[in-house]
Coordinates of N, CA and C in Angstrom, one line a residue:
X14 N -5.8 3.3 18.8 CA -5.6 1.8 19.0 C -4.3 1.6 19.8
X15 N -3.6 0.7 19.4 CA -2.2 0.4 20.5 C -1.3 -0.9 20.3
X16 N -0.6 -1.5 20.6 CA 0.0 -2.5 20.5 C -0.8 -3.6 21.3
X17 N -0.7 -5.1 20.5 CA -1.0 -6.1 21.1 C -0.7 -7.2 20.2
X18 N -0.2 -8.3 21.6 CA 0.0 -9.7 21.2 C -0.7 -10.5 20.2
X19 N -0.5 -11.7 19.7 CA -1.4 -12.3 18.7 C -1.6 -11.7 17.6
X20 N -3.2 -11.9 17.0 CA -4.0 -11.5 15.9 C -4.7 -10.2 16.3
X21 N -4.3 -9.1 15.9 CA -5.3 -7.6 16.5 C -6.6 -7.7 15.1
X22 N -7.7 -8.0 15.1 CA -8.9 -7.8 14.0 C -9.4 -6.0 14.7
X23 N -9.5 -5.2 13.2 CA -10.0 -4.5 13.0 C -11.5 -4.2 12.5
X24 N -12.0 -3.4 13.3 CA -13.9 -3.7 13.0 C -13.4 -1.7 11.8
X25 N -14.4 -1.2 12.3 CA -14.0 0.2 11.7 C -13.2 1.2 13.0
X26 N -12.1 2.0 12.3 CA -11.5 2.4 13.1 C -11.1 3.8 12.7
X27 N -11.4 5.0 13.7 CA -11.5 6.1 12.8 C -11.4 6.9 13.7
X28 N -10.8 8.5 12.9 CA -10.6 9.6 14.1 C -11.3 10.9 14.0
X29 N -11.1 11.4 14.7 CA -11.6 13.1 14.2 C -10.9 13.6 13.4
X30 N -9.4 13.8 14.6 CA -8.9 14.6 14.6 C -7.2 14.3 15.0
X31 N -6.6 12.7 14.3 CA -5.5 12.2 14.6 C -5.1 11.6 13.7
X32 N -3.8 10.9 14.1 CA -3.0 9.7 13.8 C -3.7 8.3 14.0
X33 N -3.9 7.7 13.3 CA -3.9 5.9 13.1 C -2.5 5.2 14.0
X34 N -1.8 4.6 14.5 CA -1.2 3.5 14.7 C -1.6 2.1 15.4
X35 N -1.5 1.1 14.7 CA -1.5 -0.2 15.1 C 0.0 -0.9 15.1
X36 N -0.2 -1.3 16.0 CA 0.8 -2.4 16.1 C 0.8 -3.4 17.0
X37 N 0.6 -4.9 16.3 CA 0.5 -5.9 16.9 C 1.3 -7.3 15.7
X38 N 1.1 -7.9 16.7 CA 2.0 -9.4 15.6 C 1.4 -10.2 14.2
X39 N 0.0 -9.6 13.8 CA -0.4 -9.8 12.9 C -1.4 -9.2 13.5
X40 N -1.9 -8.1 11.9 CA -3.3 -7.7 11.8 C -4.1 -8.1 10.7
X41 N -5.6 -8.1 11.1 CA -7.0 -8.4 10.0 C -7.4 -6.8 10.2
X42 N -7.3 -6.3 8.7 CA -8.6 -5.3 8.4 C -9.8 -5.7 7.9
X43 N -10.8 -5.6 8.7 CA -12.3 -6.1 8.3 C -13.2 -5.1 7.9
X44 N -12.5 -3.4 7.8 CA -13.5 -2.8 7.5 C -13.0 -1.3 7.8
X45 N -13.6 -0.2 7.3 CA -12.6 1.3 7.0 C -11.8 1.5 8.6
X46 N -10.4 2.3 7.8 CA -9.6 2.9 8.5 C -9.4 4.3 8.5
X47 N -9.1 5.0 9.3 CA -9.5 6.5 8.8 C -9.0 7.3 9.2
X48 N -7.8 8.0 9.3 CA -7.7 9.1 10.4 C -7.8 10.4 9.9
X49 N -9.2 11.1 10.6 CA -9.2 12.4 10.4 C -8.4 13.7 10.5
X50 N -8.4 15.0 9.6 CA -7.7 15.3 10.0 C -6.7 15.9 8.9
X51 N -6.2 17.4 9.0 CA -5.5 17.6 7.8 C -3.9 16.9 8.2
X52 N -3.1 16.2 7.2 CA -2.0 15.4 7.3 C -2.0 14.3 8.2
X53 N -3.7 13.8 8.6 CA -3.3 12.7 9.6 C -2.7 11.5 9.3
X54 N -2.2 10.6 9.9 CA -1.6 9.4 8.9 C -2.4 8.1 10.0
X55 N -1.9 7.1 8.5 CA -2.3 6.2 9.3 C -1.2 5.3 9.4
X56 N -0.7 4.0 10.1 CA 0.3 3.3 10.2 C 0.2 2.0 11.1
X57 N 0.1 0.7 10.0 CA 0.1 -0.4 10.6 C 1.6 -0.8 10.5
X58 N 1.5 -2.2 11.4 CA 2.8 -2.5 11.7 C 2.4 -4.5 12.3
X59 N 2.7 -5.1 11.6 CA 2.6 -6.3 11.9 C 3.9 -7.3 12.1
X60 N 4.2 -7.2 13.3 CA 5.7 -7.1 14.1 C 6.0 -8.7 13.5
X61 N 4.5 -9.7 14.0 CA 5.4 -11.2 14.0 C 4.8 -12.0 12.8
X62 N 4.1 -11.4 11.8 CA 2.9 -11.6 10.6 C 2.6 -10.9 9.8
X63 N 1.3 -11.5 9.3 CA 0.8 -10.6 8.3 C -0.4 -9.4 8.1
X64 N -0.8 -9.2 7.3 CA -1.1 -7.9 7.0 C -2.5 -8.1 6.4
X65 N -3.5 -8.8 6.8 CA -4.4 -9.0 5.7 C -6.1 -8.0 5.7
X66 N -6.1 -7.4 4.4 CA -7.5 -6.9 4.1 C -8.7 -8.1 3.8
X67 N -9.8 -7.7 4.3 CA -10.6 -9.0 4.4 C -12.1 -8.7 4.6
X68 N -13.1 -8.6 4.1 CA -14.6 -8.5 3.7 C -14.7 -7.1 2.9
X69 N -14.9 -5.9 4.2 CA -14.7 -4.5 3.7 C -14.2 -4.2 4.1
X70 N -12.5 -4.4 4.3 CA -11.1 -3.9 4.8 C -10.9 -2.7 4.0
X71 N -10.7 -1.8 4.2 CA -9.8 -0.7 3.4 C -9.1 0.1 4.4
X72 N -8.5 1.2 3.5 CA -7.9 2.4 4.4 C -7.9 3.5 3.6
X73 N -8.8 4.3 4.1 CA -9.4 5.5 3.2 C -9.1 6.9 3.3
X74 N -7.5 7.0 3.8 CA -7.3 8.5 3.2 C -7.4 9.5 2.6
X75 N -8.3 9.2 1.5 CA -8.8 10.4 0.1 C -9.3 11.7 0.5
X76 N -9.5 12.0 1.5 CA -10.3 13.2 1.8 C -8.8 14.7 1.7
X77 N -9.8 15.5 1.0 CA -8.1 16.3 1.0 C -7.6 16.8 2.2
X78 N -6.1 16.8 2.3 CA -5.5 17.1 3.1 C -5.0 16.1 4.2
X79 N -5.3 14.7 3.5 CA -5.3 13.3 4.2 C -3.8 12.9 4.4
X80 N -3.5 12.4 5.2 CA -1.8 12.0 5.4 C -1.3 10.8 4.4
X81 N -0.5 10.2 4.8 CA 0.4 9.4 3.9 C -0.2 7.8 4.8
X82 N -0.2 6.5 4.4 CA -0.5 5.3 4.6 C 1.1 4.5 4.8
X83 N 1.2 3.9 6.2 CA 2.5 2.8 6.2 C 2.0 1.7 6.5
X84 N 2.4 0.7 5.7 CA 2.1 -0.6 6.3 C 3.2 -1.6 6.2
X85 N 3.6 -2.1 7.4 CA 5.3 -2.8 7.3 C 4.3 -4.2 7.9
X86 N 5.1 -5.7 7.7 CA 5.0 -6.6 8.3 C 5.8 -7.2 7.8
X87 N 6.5 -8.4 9.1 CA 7.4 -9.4 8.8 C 6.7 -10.2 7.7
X88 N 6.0 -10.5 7.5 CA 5.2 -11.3 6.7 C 4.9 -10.3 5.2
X89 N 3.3 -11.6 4.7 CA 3.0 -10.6 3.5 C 1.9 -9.5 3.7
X90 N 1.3 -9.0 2.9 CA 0.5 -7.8 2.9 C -0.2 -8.6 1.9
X91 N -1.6 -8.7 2.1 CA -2.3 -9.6 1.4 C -3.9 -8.9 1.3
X92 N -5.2 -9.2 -0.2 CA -6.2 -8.9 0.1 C -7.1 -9.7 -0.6
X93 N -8.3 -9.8 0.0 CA -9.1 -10.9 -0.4 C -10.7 -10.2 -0.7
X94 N -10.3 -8.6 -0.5 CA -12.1 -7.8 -0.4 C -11.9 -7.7 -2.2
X95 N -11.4 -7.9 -3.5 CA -12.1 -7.5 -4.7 C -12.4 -6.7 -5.0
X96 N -12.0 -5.4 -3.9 CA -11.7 -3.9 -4.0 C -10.8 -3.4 -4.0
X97 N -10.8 -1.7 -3.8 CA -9.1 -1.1 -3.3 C -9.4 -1.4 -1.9
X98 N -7.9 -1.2 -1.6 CA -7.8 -1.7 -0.3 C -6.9 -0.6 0.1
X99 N -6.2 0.6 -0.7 CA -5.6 1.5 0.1 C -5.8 3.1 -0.6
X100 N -7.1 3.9 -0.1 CA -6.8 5.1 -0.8 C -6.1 6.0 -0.1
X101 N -5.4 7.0 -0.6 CA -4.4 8.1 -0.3 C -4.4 9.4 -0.8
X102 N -4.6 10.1 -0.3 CA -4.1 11.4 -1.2 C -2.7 11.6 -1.3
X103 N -1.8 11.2 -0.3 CA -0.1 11.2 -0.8 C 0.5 10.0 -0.6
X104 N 1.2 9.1 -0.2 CA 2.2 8.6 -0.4 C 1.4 7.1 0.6
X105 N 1.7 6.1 -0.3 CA 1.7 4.8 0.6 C 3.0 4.1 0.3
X106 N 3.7 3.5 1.7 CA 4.6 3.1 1.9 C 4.6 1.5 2.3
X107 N 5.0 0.5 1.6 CA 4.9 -0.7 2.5 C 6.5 -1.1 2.4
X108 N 6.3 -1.8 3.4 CA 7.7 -3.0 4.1 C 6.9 -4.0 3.7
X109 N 7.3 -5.0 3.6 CA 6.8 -6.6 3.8 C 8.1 -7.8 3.7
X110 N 7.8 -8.8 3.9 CA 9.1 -9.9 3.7 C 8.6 -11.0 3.5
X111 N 7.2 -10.6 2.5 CA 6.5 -11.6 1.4 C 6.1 -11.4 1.2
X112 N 5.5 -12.1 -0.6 CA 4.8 -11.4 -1.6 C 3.7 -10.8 -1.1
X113 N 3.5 -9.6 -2.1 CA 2.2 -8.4 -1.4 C 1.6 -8.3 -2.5
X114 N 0.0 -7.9 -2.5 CA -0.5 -8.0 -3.4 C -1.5 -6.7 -3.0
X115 N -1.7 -5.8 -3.7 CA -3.0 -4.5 -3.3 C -3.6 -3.9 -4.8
X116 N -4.9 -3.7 -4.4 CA -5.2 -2.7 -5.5 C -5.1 -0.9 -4.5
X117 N -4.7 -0.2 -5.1 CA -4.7 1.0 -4.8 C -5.0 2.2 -5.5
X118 N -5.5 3.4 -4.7 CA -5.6 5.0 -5.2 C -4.5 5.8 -4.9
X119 N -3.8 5.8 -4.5 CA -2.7 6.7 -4.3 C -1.7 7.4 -5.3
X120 N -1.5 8.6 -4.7 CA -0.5 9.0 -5.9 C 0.5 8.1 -5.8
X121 N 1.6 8.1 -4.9 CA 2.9 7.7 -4.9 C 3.1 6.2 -4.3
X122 N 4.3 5.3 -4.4 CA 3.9 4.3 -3.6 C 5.8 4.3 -3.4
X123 N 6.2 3.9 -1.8 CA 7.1 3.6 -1.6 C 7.3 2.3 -1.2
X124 N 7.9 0.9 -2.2 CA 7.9 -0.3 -1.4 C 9.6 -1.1 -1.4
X125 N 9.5 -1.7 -0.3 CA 10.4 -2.9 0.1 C 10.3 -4.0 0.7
X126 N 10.4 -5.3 -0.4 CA 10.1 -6.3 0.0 C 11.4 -7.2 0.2
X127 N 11.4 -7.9 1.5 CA 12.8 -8.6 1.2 C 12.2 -9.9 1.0
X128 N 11.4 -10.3 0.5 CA 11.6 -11.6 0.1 C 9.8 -11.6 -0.9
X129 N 9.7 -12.4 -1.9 CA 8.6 -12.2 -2.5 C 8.0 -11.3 -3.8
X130 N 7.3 -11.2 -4.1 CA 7.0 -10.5 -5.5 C 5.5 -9.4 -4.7
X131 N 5.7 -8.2 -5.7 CA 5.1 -7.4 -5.3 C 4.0 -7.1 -7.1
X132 N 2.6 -6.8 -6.2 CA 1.9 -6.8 -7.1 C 0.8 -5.5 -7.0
X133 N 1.1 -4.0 -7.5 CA -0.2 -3.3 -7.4 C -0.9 -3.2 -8.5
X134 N -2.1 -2.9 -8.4 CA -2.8 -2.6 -9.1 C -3.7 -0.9 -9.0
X135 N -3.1 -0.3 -9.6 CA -3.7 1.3 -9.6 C -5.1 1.9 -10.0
X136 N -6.0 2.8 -9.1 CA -6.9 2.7 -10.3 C -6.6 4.5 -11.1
X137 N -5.5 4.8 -10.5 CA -5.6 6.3 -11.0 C -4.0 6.2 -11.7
X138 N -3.1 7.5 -12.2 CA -1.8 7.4 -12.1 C -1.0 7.4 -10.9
X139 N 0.3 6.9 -11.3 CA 1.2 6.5 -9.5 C 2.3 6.7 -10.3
X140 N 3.1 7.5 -9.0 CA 4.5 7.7 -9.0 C 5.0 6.3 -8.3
X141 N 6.4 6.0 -9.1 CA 7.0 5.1 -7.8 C 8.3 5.7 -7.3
X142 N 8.5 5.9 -5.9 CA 9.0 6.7 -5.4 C 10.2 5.7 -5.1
X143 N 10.0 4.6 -5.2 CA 11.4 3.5 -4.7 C 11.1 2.2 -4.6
X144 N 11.0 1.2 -5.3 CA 10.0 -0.1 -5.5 C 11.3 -0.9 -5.2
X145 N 11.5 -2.1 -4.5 CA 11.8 -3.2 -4.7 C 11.8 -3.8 -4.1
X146 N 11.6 -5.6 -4.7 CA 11.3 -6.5 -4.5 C 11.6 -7.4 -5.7
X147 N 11.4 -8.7 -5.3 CA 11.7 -10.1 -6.2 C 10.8 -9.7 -7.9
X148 N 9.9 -10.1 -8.6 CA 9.2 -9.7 -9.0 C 8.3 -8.4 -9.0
X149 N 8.2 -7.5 -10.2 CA 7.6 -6.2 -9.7 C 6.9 -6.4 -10.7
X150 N 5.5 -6.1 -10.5 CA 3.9 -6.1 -11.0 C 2.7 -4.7 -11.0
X151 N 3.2 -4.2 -11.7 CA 2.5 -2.6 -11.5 C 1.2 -2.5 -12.5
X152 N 0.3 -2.4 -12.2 CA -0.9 -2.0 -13.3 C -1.6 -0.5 -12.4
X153 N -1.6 0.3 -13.9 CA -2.0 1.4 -13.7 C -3.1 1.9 -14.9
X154 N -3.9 2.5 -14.0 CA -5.3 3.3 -15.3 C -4.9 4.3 -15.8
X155 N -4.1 4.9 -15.4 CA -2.9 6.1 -15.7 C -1.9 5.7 -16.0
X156 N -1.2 7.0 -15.9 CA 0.1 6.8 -16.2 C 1.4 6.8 -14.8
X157 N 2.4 5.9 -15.3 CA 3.1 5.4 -14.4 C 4.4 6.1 -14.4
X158 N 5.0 6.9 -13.5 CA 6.0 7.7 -13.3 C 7.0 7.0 -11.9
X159 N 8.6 7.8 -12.2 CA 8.7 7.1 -10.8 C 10.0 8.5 -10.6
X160 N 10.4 8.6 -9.4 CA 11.2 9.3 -9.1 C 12.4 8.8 -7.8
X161 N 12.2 7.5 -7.8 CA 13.1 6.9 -7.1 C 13.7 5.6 -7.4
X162 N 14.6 4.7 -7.4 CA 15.4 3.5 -8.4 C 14.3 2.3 -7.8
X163 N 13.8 1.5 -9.1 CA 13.4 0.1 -9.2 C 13.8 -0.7 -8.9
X164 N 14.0 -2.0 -8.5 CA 15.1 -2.6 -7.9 C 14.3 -4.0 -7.7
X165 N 14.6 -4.5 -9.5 CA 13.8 -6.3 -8.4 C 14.7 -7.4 -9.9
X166 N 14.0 -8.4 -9.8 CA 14.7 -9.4 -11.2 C 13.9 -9.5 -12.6
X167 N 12.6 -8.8 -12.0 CA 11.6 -9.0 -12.9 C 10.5 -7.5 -12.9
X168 N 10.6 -6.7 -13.7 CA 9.4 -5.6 -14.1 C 8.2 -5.5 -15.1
X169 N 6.9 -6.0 -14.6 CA 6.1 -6.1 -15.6 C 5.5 -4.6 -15.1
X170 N 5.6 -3.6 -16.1 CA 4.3 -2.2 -15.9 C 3.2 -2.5 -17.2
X171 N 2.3 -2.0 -16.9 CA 1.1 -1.4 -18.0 C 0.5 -0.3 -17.6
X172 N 0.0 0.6 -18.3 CA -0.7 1.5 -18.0 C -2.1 1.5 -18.7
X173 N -2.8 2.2 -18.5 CA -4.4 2.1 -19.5 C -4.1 3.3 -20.5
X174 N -5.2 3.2 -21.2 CA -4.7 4.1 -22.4 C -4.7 5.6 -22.7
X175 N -4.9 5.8 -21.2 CA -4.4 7.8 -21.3 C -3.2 7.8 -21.0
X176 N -2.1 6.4 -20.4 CA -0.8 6.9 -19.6 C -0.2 6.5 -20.0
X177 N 1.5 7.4 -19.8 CA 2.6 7.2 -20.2 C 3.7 6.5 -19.0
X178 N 4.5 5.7 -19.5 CA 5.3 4.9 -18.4 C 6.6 5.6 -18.8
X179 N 7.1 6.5 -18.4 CA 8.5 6.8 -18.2 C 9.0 6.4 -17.6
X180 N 10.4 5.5 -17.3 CA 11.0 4.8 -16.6 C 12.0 4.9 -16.8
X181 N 12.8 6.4 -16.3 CA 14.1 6.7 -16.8 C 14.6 8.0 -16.1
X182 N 14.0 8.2 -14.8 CA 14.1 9.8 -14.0 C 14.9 9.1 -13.0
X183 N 15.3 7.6 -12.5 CA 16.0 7.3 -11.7 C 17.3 6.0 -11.9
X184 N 17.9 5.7 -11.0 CA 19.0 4.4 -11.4 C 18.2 3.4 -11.0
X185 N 17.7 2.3 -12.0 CA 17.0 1.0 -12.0 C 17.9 0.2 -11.9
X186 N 17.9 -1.1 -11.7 CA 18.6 -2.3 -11.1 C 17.9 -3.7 -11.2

């Protein structure tokens, strides 16, 4: 893909054998993202906007050996499919600078929001590798671990009934 002005809408977008990058002033995912490939990544970037998942938007890294997911926008990170909207085999990362809302598969999640409340929803266990934002909203089917400092005014976790929430391996705030 590439950089561009405006609204960049994503139909399906997918590789053999690479890296994902977008970057434009607001993106629509309308439907799988994919980069093939052992460690490929993928990485949006919505320079003057937002971030939004929308019909069958996803981004489907699960295949083993799949790279890590970034998604930064000035804006929010938003989804409207009633699905996951981000699988991973390692690490998803967002930026945003308003409230964000995902359901996700990933192990790990690295986020920073400067402005807004952050909301995931897990369908497996997740590490949090560095969370913060205004509000912090974690639901997990597993269990919730973190290995990097929390950092918001508000922490609601739950986990489902196989998982344990230790929240005490890093400096929270």
């Amino acid at each position: 893909a590439g950089s561009q002005a405006g609204t960049l809408t994503l139909g399906r977008v997918t590789t053999v054998n690479g890296n994902v990058v977008i970057d434009a002033d607001a993106v629509v995912i309308a439907d799988l993202v994919q980069a093939g490939g052992t460690g490929k990544t993928v990485n949006i970037a919505a320079r003057g906007g937002t971030i939004a998942f929308v019909n069958a938007g996803r981004i489907d890294q699960s295949p083993a050996g799949s790279g890590a997911v970034t998604l930064s926008a000035t804006g929010a990170i938003t989804s409207t499919t009633g699905a996951t909207d981000v699988f991973a085999a390692s690490n998803l990362s967002l930026a945003a600078g308003a409230t964000t809302a995902l359901r996700t598969a990933v192990n790990s999640l690295t986020a920073t929001l400067t402005s807004g409340d952050l909301e995931i929803t897990e369908a497996d266990s997740i590490v949090l590798a560095g969370v913060t934002g205004r509000d912090i909203k974690i639901r997990s089917s597993g269990g919730i671990t973190q290995t990097g400092a929390i950092a918001g005014r508000l922490l609601d976790v739950g986990a489902g009934s196989l998982g344990d929430i230790p929240l005490d391996t890093a400096a929270n705030r």
